[in-house]
mmCIF file of C-alpha atoms and ligand atoms in Angstrom:
data_model
loop_
_atom_site.group_PDB
_atom_site.id
_atom_site.type_symbol
_atom_site.label_atom_id
_atom_site.label_comp_id
_atom_site.label_asym_id
_atom_site.label_seq_id
_atom_site.Cartn_x
_atom_site.Cartn_y
_atom_site.Cartn_z
ATOM 1 C CA UNK A 275 78.264 40.101 -30.061
ATOM 2 C CA UNK A 276 75.520 41.666 -31.960
ATOM 3 C CA UNK A 277 72.048 42.973 -30.149
ATOM 4 C CA UNK A 278 68.930 40.453 -31.524
ATOM 5 C CA UNK A 279 66.096 42.921 -32.972
ATOM 6 C CA UNK A 280 63.428 43.748 -30.692
ATOM 7 C CA UNK A 281 65.601 43.526 -27.402
ATOM 8 C CA UNK A 282 66.605 46.852 -25.989
ATOM 9 C CA UNK A 283 69.503 47.883 -25.001
ATOM 10 C CA UNK A 284 69.136 47.855 -21.324
ATOM 11 C CA UNK A 285 67.655 44.323 -21.296
ATOM 12 C CA UNK A 286 70.956 43.169 -23.292
ATOM 13 C CA UNK A 287 73.390 44.740 -21.321
ATOM 14 C CA UNK A 288 71.529 43.384 -18.422
ATOM 15 C CA UNK A 289 71.725 39.997 -19.878
ATOM 16 C CA UNK A 290 75.083 40.136 -20.901
ATOM 17 C CA UNK A 291 76.257 41.123 -17.085
ATOM 18 C CA UNK A 292 74.455 38.314 -16.040
ATOM 19 C CA UNK A 293 71.785 40.149 -13.865
ATOM 20 C CA UNK A 294 68.401 38.177 -12.943
ATOM 21 C CA UNK A 295 69.548 34.591 -13.578
ATOM 22 C CA UNK A 296 73.006 34.412 -12.476
ATOM 23 C CA UNK A 297 73.679 33.941 -8.650
ATOM 24 C CA UNK A 298 74.907 36.851 -7.218
ATOM 25 C CA UNK A 299 76.704 34.375 -3.998
ATOM 26 C CA UNK A 300 78.071 31.149 -3.362
ATOM 27 C CA UNK A 301 77.816 29.874 -6.586
ATOM 28 C CA UNK A 302 79.355 32.751 -8.463
ATOM 29 C CA UNK A 303 82.244 31.275 -10.445
ATOM 30 C CA UNK A 304 85.653 32.671 -12.051
ATOM 31 C CA UNK A 305 84.961 35.366 -14.150
ATOM 32 C CA UNK A 306 85.792 35.164 -18.001
ATOM 33 C CA UNK A 307 84.367 31.939 -18.358
ATOM 34 C CA UNK A 308 87.539 29.984 -17.438
ATOM 35 C CA UNK A 309 86.487 26.189 -16.278
ATOM 36 C CA UNK A 310 87.762 25.624 -13.062
ATOM 37 C CA UNK A 311 87.221 22.680 -10.579
ATOM 38 C CA UNK A 312 85.418 23.890 -7.689
ATOM 39 C CA UNK A 313 86.161 23.999 -4.592
ATOM 40 C CA UNK A 314 86.127 22.129 -2.019
ATOM 41 C CA UNK A 315 82.270 21.373 -0.804
ATOM 42 C CA UNK A 316 80.813 23.038 -3.895
ATOM 43 C CA UNK A 317 77.282 20.994 -4.528
ATOM 44 C CA UNK A 318 74.742 22.725 -6.616
ATOM 45 C CA UNK A 319 71.134 22.158 -7.936
ATOM 46 C CA UNK A 320 69.271 24.166 -10.668
ATOM 47 C CA UNK A 321 65.428 23.395 -11.886
ATOM 48 C CA UNK A 322 62.791 24.933 -13.730
ATOM 49 C CA UNK A 323 60.104 26.818 -11.679
ATOM 50 C CA UNK A 324 58.405 23.629 -10.930
ATOM 51 C CA UNK A 325 61.710 21.841 -9.547
ATOM 52 C CA UNK A 326 62.141 23.585 -6.173
ATOM 53 C CA UNK A 327 61.431 20.333 -4.021
ATOM 54 C CA UNK A 328 63.447 18.299 -6.742
ATOM 55 C CA UNK A 329 66.657 20.593 -6.139
ATOM 56 C CA UNK A 330 66.249 20.273 -2.532
ATOM 57 C CA UNK A 331 66.540 16.420 -2.498
ATOM 58 C CA UNK A 332 68.920 16.453 -5.210
ATOM 59 C CA UNK A 333 71.030 18.320 -2.623
ATOM 60 C CA UNK A 334 70.477 16.537 0.244
ATOM 61 C CA UNK A 335 71.105 13.255 -1.436
ATOM 62 C CA UNK A 336 74.604 14.424 -3.013
ATOM 63 C CA UNK A 337 75.261 15.243 0.876
ATOM 64 C CA UNK A 338 74.328 11.696 2.061
ATOM 65 C CA UNK A 339 77.049 10.400 -0.929
ATOM 66 C CA UNK A 340 74.744 9.743 -3.833
ATOM 67 C CA UNK A 341 75.904 9.702 -7.250
ATOM 68 C CA UNK A 342 74.869 13.373 -9.165
ATOM 69 C CA UNK A 343 72.262 10.988 -11.719
ATOM 70 C CA UNK A 344 70.670 9.418 -8.843
ATOM 71 C CA UNK A 345 70.000 12.645 -6.716
ATOM 72 C CA UNK A 346 68.717 14.212 -10.113
ATOM 73 C CA UNK A 347 66.229 11.440 -10.639
ATOM 74 C CA UNK A 348 64.777 11.382 -7.285
ATOM 75 C CA UNK A 349 64.404 14.506 -7.329
ATOM 76 C CA UNK A 350 62.259 15.003 -10.530
ATOM 77 C CA UNK A 351 60.523 11.784 -9.235
ATOM 78 C CA UNK A 352 59.046 14.196 -6.259
ATOM 79 C CA UNK A 353 57.461 16.646 -9.415
ATOM 80 C CA UNK A 354 56.167 13.716 -11.413
ATOM 81 C CA UNK A 355 54.360 11.560 -9.359
ATOM 82 C CA UNK A 356 52.416 14.442 -7.879
ATOM 83 C CA UNK A 357 49.283 14.884 -9.888
ATOM 84 C CA UNK A 358 49.164 18.681 -9.384
ATOM 85 C CA UNK A 359 51.953 19.397 -11.571
ATOM 86 C CA UNK A 360 49.865 19.265 -14.930
ATOM 87 C CA UNK A 361 53.323 19.365 -17.152
ATOM 88 C CA UNK A 362 55.332 16.004 -15.860
ATOM 89 C CA UNK A 363 54.242 13.066 -14.960
ATOM 90 C CA UNK A 364 50.961 11.701 -13.448
ATOM 91 C CA UNK A 365 48.459 14.388 -14.169
ATOM 92 C CA UNK A 366 50.120 15.501 -17.084
ATOM 93 C CA UNK A 367 47.936 17.163 -19.756
ATOM 94 C CA UNK A 368 47.271 13.877 -22.410
ATOM 95 C CA UNK A 369 47.521 14.429 -26.402
ATOM 96 C CA UNK A 370 44.736 14.955 -28.679
ATOM 97 C CA UNK A 371 42.853 11.879 -27.741
ATOM 98 C CA UNK A 372 43.192 12.024 -24.380
ATOM 99 C CA UNK A 373 46.108 9.686 -23.422
ATOM 100 C CA UNK A 374 49.102 10.757 -21.443
ATOM 101 C CA UNK A 375 52.383 9.998 -23.261
ATOM 102 C CA UNK A 376 55.563 10.947 -21.325
ATOM 103 C CA UNK A 377 59.139 12.014 -22.640
ATOM 104 C CA UNK A 378 62.346 11.852 -20.569
ATOM 105 C CA UNK A 379 66.139 11.489 -20.135
ATOM 106 C CA UNK A 380 68.850 11.744 -18.035
ATOM 107 C CA UNK A 381 72.737 11.964 -19.033
ATOM 108 C CA UNK A 382 75.666 10.957 -16.383
ATOM 109 C CA UNK A 383 78.633 13.131 -16.626
ATOM 110 C CA UNK A 384 80.889 10.947 -15.110
ATOM 111 C CA UNK A 385 80.463 8.188 -17.799
ATOM 112 C CA UNK A 386 79.748 10.151 -20.320
ATOM 113 C CA UNK A 387 76.216 7.727 -20.818
ATOM 114 C CA UNK A 388 72.947 8.868 -21.071
ATOM 115 C CA UNK A 389 69.028 7.202 -21.821
ATOM 116 C CA UNK A 390 66.166 8.092 -23.029
ATOM 117 C CA UNK A 391 62.037 7.138 -23.649
ATOM 118 C CA UNK A 392 59.662 9.291 -25.409
ATOM 119 C CA UNK A 393 55.633 8.698 -26.038
ATOM 120 C CA UNK A 394 55.540 5.983 -22.989
ATOM 121 C CA UNK A 395 52.520 5.694 -21.652
ATOM 122 C CA UNK A 396 50.959 4.209 -17.925
ATOM 123 C CA UNK A 397 54.642 4.874 -16.203
ATOM 124 C CA UNK A 398 54.558 7.806 -13.840
ATOM 125 C CA UNK A 399 58.148 8.199 -13.883
ATOM 126 C CA UNK A 400 59.499 8.227 -17.157
ATOM 127 C CA UNK A 401 63.231 9.503 -15.683
ATOM 128 C CA UNK A 402 63.422 6.389 -14.248
ATOM 129 C CA UNK A 403 62.442 4.236 -17.037
ATOM 130 C CA UNK A 404 64.968 6.604 -19.120
ATOM 131 C CA UNK A 405 67.943 6.079 -16.068
ATOM 132 C CA UNK A 406 67.421 1.893 -17.013
ATOM 133 C CA UNK A 407 67.933 2.403 -20.846
ATOM 134 C CA UNK A 408 71.215 4.339 -19.931
ATOM 135 C CA UNK A 409 72.583 1.190 -17.522
ATOM 136 C CA UNK A 410 70.370 -1.809 -18.712
ATOM 137 C CA UNK A 411 70.219 -1.791 -22.697
ATOM 138 C CA UNK A 412 72.744 -0.675 -25.494
ATOM 139 C CA UNK A 413 70.682 1.754 -26.587
ATOM 140 C CA UNK A 414 70.241 5.552 -26.047
ATOM 141 C CA UNK A 415 66.069 6.106 -27.127
ATOM 142 C CA UNK A 416 62.999 3.964 -26.854
ATOM 143 C CA UNK A 417 59.458 5.043 -27.747
ATOM 144 C CA UNK A 418 56.066 4.164 -27.421
ATOM 145 C CA UNK A 419 54.694 -0.139 -26.901
ATOM 146 C CA UNK A 420 58.389 -0.615 -26.871
ATOM 147 C CA UNK A 421 59.323 1.420 -24.074
ATOM 148 C CA UNK A 422 56.394 0.527 -22.168
ATOM 149 C CA UNK A 423 57.238 -3.018 -22.477
ATOM 150 C CA UNK A 424 60.780 -2.569 -21.601
ATOM 151 C CA UNK A 425 59.434 -0.136 -18.081
ATOM 152 C CA UNK A 426 56.651 -3.668 -17.125
ATOM 153 C CA UNK A 427 59.777 -5.755 -17.610
ATOM 154 C CA UNK A 428 61.690 -3.744 -15.123
ATOM 155 C CA UNK A 429 58.647 -4.303 -12.599
ATOM 156 C CA UNK A 430 57.351 -0.639 -13.460
ATOM 157 C CA UNK A 431 53.372 -0.810 -12.267
ATOM 158 C CA UNK A 432 50.862 0.770 -15.249
ATOM 159 C CA UNK A 433 48.791 3.059 -13.958
ATOM 160 C CA UNK A 434 46.219 5.413 -15.815
ATOM 161 C CA UNK A 435 48.089 8.466 -16.017
ATOM 162 C CA UNK A 436 45.099 10.944 -16.598
ATOM 163 C CA UNK A 437 43.804 12.833 -13.704
ATOM 164 C CA UNK A 438 40.041 14.238 -13.755
ATOM 165 C CA UNK A 439 41.548 17.551 -13.855
ATOM 166 C CA UNK A 440 43.663 16.659 -16.819
ATOM 167 C CA UNK A 441 40.853 14.732 -18.457
ATOM 168 C CA UNK A 442 38.329 18.168 -17.369
ATOM 169 C CA UNK A 443 40.901 20.312 -19.027
ATOM 170 C CA UNK A 444 41.280 18.259 -22.533
ATOM 171 C CA UNK A 445 37.499 18.003 -22.364
ATOM 172 C CA UNK A 446 37.064 21.983 -22.125
ATOM 173 C CA UNK A 447 39.809 22.045 -25.397
ATOM 174 C CA UNK A 448 38.295 19.684 -27.573
ATOM 175 C CA UNK A 449 34.712 21.393 -26.969
ATOM 176 C CA UNK A 450 35.907 24.552 -27.694
ATOM 177 C CA UNK A 451 38.265 23.800 -30.740
ATOM 178 C CA UNK A 452 35.581 24.632 -33.667
ATOM 179 C CA UNK A 453 32.231 25.506 -33.785
ATOM 180 C CA UNK A 454 31.675 23.238 -36.935
ATOM 181 C CA UNK A 455 32.794 20.225 -35.302
ATOM 182 C CA UNK A 456 30.189 18.027 -33.474
ATOM 183 C CA UNK A 457 31.708 18.833 -29.813
ATOM 184 C CA UNK A 458 29.597 21.303 -27.626
ATOM 185 C CA UNK A 459 30.885 23.138 -24.635
ATOM 186 C CA UNK A 460 28.171 23.162 -21.429
ATOM 187 C CA UNK A 461 26.218 26.183 -21.630
ATOM 188 C CA UNK A 462 28.015 27.611 -18.713
ATOM 189 C CA UNK A 463 31.560 27.447 -20.647
ATOM 190 C CA UNK A 464 34.406 28.824 -18.847
ATOM 191 C CA UNK A 465 36.617 31.380 -20.675
ATOM 192 C CA UNK A 466 38.511 29.462 -24.107
ATOM 193 C CA UNK A 467 41.894 28.253 -23.427
ATOM 194 C CA UNK A 468 44.141 31.089 -25.058
ATOM 195 C CA UNK A 469 47.466 28.825 -25.210
ATOM 196 C CA UNK A 470 48.252 25.293 -24.978
ATOM 197 C CA UNK A 471 50.564 24.664 -21.953
ATOM 198 C CA UNK A 472 54.089 23.370 -22.546
ATOM 199 C CA UNK A 473 55.729 22.493 -18.922
ATOM 200 C CA UNK A 474 58.682 20.671 -18.544
ATOM 201 C CA UNK A 475 61.145 20.253 -15.335
ATOM 202 C CA UNK A 476 64.951 20.062 -15.967
ATOM 203 C CA UNK A 477 66.906 19.374 -13.145
ATOM 204 C CA UNK A 478 71.013 19.370 -13.054
ATOM 205 C CA UNK A 479 73.534 18.544 -10.756
ATOM 206 C CA UNK A 480 77.104 19.145 -9.705
ATOM 207 C CA UNK A 481 78.580 17.483 -6.214
ATOM 208 C CA UNK A 482 81.828 18.438 -4.864
ATOM 209 C CA UNK A 483 84.116 16.507 -6.445
ATOM 210 C CA UNK A 484 82.815 18.316 -10.119
ATOM 211 C CA UNK A 485 81.049 15.895 -11.597
ATOM 212 C CA UNK A 486 77.402 16.628 -12.931
ATOM 213 C CA UNK A 487 74.366 14.766 -14.034
ATOM 214 C CA UNK A 488 71.300 16.103 -15.687
ATOM 215 C CA UNK A 489 67.247 15.342 -16.154
ATOM 216 C CA UNK A 490 64.703 16.340 -18.015
ATOM 217 C CA UNK A 491 61.455 15.322 -17.868
ATOM 218 C CA UNK A 492 58.132 16.180 -19.861
ATOM 219 C CA UNK A 493 54.071 15.132 -20.243
ATOM 220 C CA UNK A 494 54.931 17.252 -23.479
ATOM 221 C CA UNK A 495 52.788 20.531 -25.314
ATOM 222 C CA UNK A 496 49.423 19.518 -24.251
ATOM 223 C CA UNK A 497 46.884 18.406 -26.365
ATOM 224 C CA UNK A 498 49.523 17.098 -29.506
ATOM 225 C CA UNK A 499 49.530 15.000 -31.936
ATOM 226 C CA UNK A 500 49.904 11.738 -30.940
ATOM 227 C CA UNK A 501 53.094 10.300 -31.799
ATOM 228 C CA UNK A 502 54.775 14.286 -30.967
ATOM 229 C CA UNK A 503 57.934 14.020 -29.229
ATOM 230 C CA UNK A 504 59.170 17.578 -28.360
ATOM 231 C CA UNK A 505 62.855 18.144 -26.905
ATOM 232 C CA UNK A 506 62.695 16.727 -23.789
ATOM 233 C CA UNK A 507 64.094 13.225 -24.263
ATOM 234 C CA UNK A 508 66.324 14.133 -27.265
ATOM 235 C CA UNK A 509 69.986 14.532 -25.959
ATOM 236 C CA UNK A 510 71.495 17.593 -26.694
ATOM 237 C CA UNK A 511 68.081 19.661 -27.860
ATOM 238 C CA UNK A 512 66.688 18.675 -23.938
ATOM 239 C CA UNK A 513 69.432 17.876 -22.143
ATOM 240 C CA UNK A 514 73.085 17.797 -22.273
ATOM 241 C CA UNK A 515 75.931 16.835 -20.237
ATOM 242 C CA UNK A 516 79.586 17.346 -20.631
ATOM 243 C CA UNK A 517 81.424 16.731 -16.928
ATOM 244 C CA UNK A 518 84.595 18.876 -18.255
ATOM 245 C CA UNK A 519 82.370 21.554 -18.982
ATOM 246 C CA UNK A 520 78.897 21.888 -17.364
ATOM 247 C CA UNK A 521 75.114 20.881 -17.596
ATOM 248 C CA UNK A 522 72.232 22.485 -19.906
ATOM 249 C CA UNK A 523 68.548 22.014 -19.782
ATOM 250 C CA UNK A 524 65.573 23.294 -21.800
ATOM 251 C CA UNK A 525 61.859 23.722 -21.141
ATOM 252 C CA UNK A 526 59.371 25.248 -23.541
ATOM 253 C CA UNK A 527 58.139 25.058 -27.072
ATOM 254 C CA UNK A 528 60.552 22.272 -28.179
ATOM 255 C CA UNK A 529 60.565 22.453 -31.651
ATOM 256 C CA UNK A 530 62.659 25.634 -31.724
ATOM 257 C CA UNK A 531 65.133 23.855 -28.893
ATOM 258 C CA UNK A 532 65.468 20.650 -31.471
ATOM 259 C CA UNK A 533 65.846 23.194 -34.432
ATOM 260 C CA UNK A 534 68.657 25.009 -32.315
ATOM 261 C CA UNK A 535 70.490 21.901 -30.548
ATOM 262 C CA UNK A 536 69.686 24.233 -27.750
ATOM 263 C CA UNK A 537 71.118 22.342 -24.579
ATOM 264 C CA UNK A 538 74.209 21.561 -26.535
ATOM 265 C CA UNK A 539 74.925 24.621 -27.582
ATOM 266 C CA UNK A 540 74.908 25.858 -24.419
ATOM 267 C CA UNK A 541 77.036 23.507 -22.809
ATOM 268 C CA UNK A 542 79.781 23.860 -25.736
ATOM 269 C CA UNK A 543 79.639 27.805 -25.430
ATOM 270 C CA UNK A 544 80.493 27.103 -21.868
ATOM 271 C CA UNK A 545 83.249 24.965 -22.391
ATOM 272 C CA UNK A 546 84.542 27.657 -25.158
ATOM 273 C CA UNK A 547 84.471 29.458 -22.357
ATOM 274 C CA UNK A 548 81.520 31.619 -22.058
ATOM 275 C CA UNK A 549 79.520 32.036 -18.909
ATOM 276 C CA UNK A 550 76.847 30.214 -18.153
ATOM 277 C CA UNK A 551 75.019 33.650 -18.612
ATOM 278 C CA UNK A 552 76.699 34.279 -22.098
ATOM 279 C CA UNK A 553 75.974 30.798 -23.096
ATOM 280 C CA UNK A 554 72.285 31.136 -22.298
ATOM 281 C CA UNK A 555 71.788 33.848 -23.863
ATOM 282 C CA UNK A 556 73.951 33.511 -27.311
ATOM 283 C CA UNK A 557 71.041 30.234 -27.359
ATOM 284 C CA UNK A 558 68.354 32.388 -26.543
ATOM 285 C CA UNK A 559 68.975 34.966 -29.316
ATOM 286 C CA UNK A 560 69.849 32.322 -32.001
ATOM 287 C CA UNK A 561 66.033 31.027 -31.555
ATOM 288 C CA UNK A 562 65.034 34.218 -31.798
ATOM 289 C CA UNK A 563 66.915 34.881 -34.677
ATOM 290 C CA UNK A 564 66.276 31.725 -36.321
ATOM 291 C CA UNK A 565 62.230 31.951 -35.787
ATOM 292 C CA UNK A 566 61.373 33.143 -39.349
ATOM 293 C CA UNK A 567 57.962 31.355 -39.888
ATOM 294 C CA UNK A 568 55.277 34.248 -39.921
ATOM 295 C CA UNK A 569 53.267 31.945 -37.647
ATOM 296 C CA UNK A 570 55.853 31.822 -34.517
ATOM 297 C CA UNK A 571 56.224 35.201 -34.661
ATOM 298 C CA UNK A 572 54.291 38.485 -33.193
ATOM 299 C CA UNK A 573 53.553 41.709 -34.989
ATOM 300 C CA UNK A 574 57.016 43.068 -33.873
ATOM 301 C CA UNK A 575 58.652 39.756 -35.833
ATOM 302 C CA UNK A 576 59.554 38.233 -31.894
ATOM 303 C CA UNK A 577 59.039 34.710 -31.154
ATOM 304 C CA UNK A 578 55.569 34.282 -30.046
ATOM 305 C CA UNK A 579 56.198 30.818 -27.808
ATOM 306 C CA UNK A 580 58.788 31.168 -24.689
ATOM 307 C CA UNK A 581 61.952 28.630 -24.295
ATOM 308 C CA UNK A 582 63.558 28.524 -21.228
ATOM 309 C CA UNK A 583 67.553 27.438 -21.052
ATOM 310 C CA UNK A 584 69.236 25.951 -17.375
ATOM 311 C CA UNK A 585 73.018 25.933 -17.221
ATOM 312 C CA UNK A 586 75.268 25.096 -14.952
ATOM 313 C CA UNK A 587 78.695 25.025 -15.111
ATOM 314 C CA UNK A 588 81.265 22.934 -13.927
ATOM 315 C CA UNK A 589 82.951 26.216 -11.674
ATOM 316 C CA UNK A 590 79.802 26.535 -10.089
ATOM 317 C CA UNK A 591 78.353 29.289 -12.400
ATOM 318 C CA UNK A 592 74.405 28.687 -12.487
ATOM 319 C CA UNK A 593 72.377 31.298 -15.318
ATOM 320 C CA UNK A 594 69.028 30.681 -16.394
ATOM 321 C CA UNK A 595 67.093 32.855 -19.266
ATOM 322 C CA UNK A 596 63.754 32.944 -20.894
ATOM 323 C CA UNK A 597 63.153 34.307 -24.209
ATOM 324 C CA UNK A 598 59.948 36.122 -22.442
ATOM 325 C CA UNK A 599 59.761 37.830 -18.884
ATOM 326 C CA UNK A 600 58.450 36.438 -16.117
ATOM 327 C CA UNK A 601 59.551 32.943 -15.780
ATOM 328 C CA UNK A 602 61.723 31.586 -12.953
ATOM 329 C CA UNK A 603 64.228 28.978 -11.891
ATOM 330 C CA UNK A 604 65.696 27.495 -8.880
ATOM 331 C CA UNK A 605 68.688 26.956 -7.937
ATOM 332 C CA UNK A 606 70.095 25.271 -4.436
ATOM 333 C CA UNK A 607 73.613 26.904 -4.103
ATOM 334 C CA UNK A 608 74.551 24.184 -1.310
ATOM 335 C CA UNK A 609 73.225 26.770 1.309
ATOM 336 C CA UNK A 610 69.953 28.135 -0.008
ATOM 337 C CA UNK A 611 67.551 26.805 -2.364
ATOM 338 C CA UNK A 612 65.265 29.319 -3.704
ATOM 339 C CA UNK A 613 63.512 30.196 -6.986
ATOM 340 C CA UNK A 614 64.622 33.290 -8.786
ATOM 341 C CA UNK A 615 63.732 35.557 -11.899
ATOM 342 C CA UNK A 616 65.305 33.733 -15.061
ATOM 343 C CA UNK A 617 66.536 36.739 -16.718
ATOM 344 C CA UNK A 618 64.509 37.284 -20.955
ATOM 345 C CA UNK A 619 65.123 38.816 -23.912
ATOM 346 C CA UNK A 620 61.680 40.118 -24.411
ATOM 347 C CA UNK A 621 59.096 41.531 -21.914
ATOM 348 C CA UNK A 622 55.811 40.891 -21.875
ATOM 349 C CA UNK A 623 54.037 44.103 -21.568
ATOM 350 C CA UNK A 624 54.729 44.507 -24.709
ATOM 351 C CA UNK A 625 57.630 46.484 -24.571
ATOM 352 C CA UNK A 626 60.956 45.431 -24.791
ATOM 353 C CA UNK A 627 63.048 44.976 -22.235
ATOM 354 C CA UNK A 628 64.087 43.992 -18.920
HETATM 355 N N1 LIG B 103 59.556 21.287 -23.873
HETATM 356 C C1 LIG B 103 58.747 19.568 -24.096
HETATM 357 C C2 LIG B 103 57.950 19.927 -25.031
HETATM 358 O O1 LIG B 103 58.315 20.729 -26.018
HETATM 359 O O2 LIG B 103 57.560 18.782 -25.107
#
């Protein structure tokens, strides 16, 4: 396996050994990436750094006998309904026109079924709507007005998803974009926004029978073009579940994850025998190698954006890695629910390494 340009030998070897993103205890699976049915009692949940409450809830529900997808959706609903999370559901940052558009998908391992919604307005919990697309339609993906009508038909309550906090952020961005348009910042304007946030939640759940499910939900790239859809509602990009192999999810720049077929490749890597950490690292390396557009590269040729990938192998191995350092993920190993550091390819300091 080759070391990508810009990745220090130390970081590469650390990632290869699974350092950082691989849970040291409780969830450690058999070596060599062999897929095995978990020993009795293995319950696990993995999520992005904003998903600690999601993993707690999901494991609690699975222990009470809930299906893994019901548990994952219930966990993600907590964050979707939280106005303080600016990357998901209610309180998510809006598009360029100040309208919140949400994307989500779900995948249920035991039945190999999935559902998704994209550019959905006015509904706080797009993951619940995606679950209904899976169970109550003959389709996989509903978008925009059609997705909203479907949600309303199922009794979801339409609300204004734009919180005051998110509206002020949007206005700050709009007023600071260009000195030659007609939007003017207040005299005492705060520092300009230096980057546009992408935030998302993904949650992967494994029960003691070895059944897997996953959910990904987002408000997408802040201030996006209306109608822009990222990886989160795309099965195989923002989420993929293979009940025989494992589950994977993604957060970060959706365009890069779609181009790489991110979650699908992570799962396929595990199916072919890689450990969860190797599977994640391989896809991060592909993304780094395949980022050729100078707009998206820093002076040293590295991606100027971030992507994080999360993997839960059917044997209980867990891993998460990011292109850039500083990211965390939530993992519940059936005993402990905690945030842990993702491994990374590139260090934020500008120096390579990990
Ligand atoms: N990963 C979220 C998005 O790009 O929309």
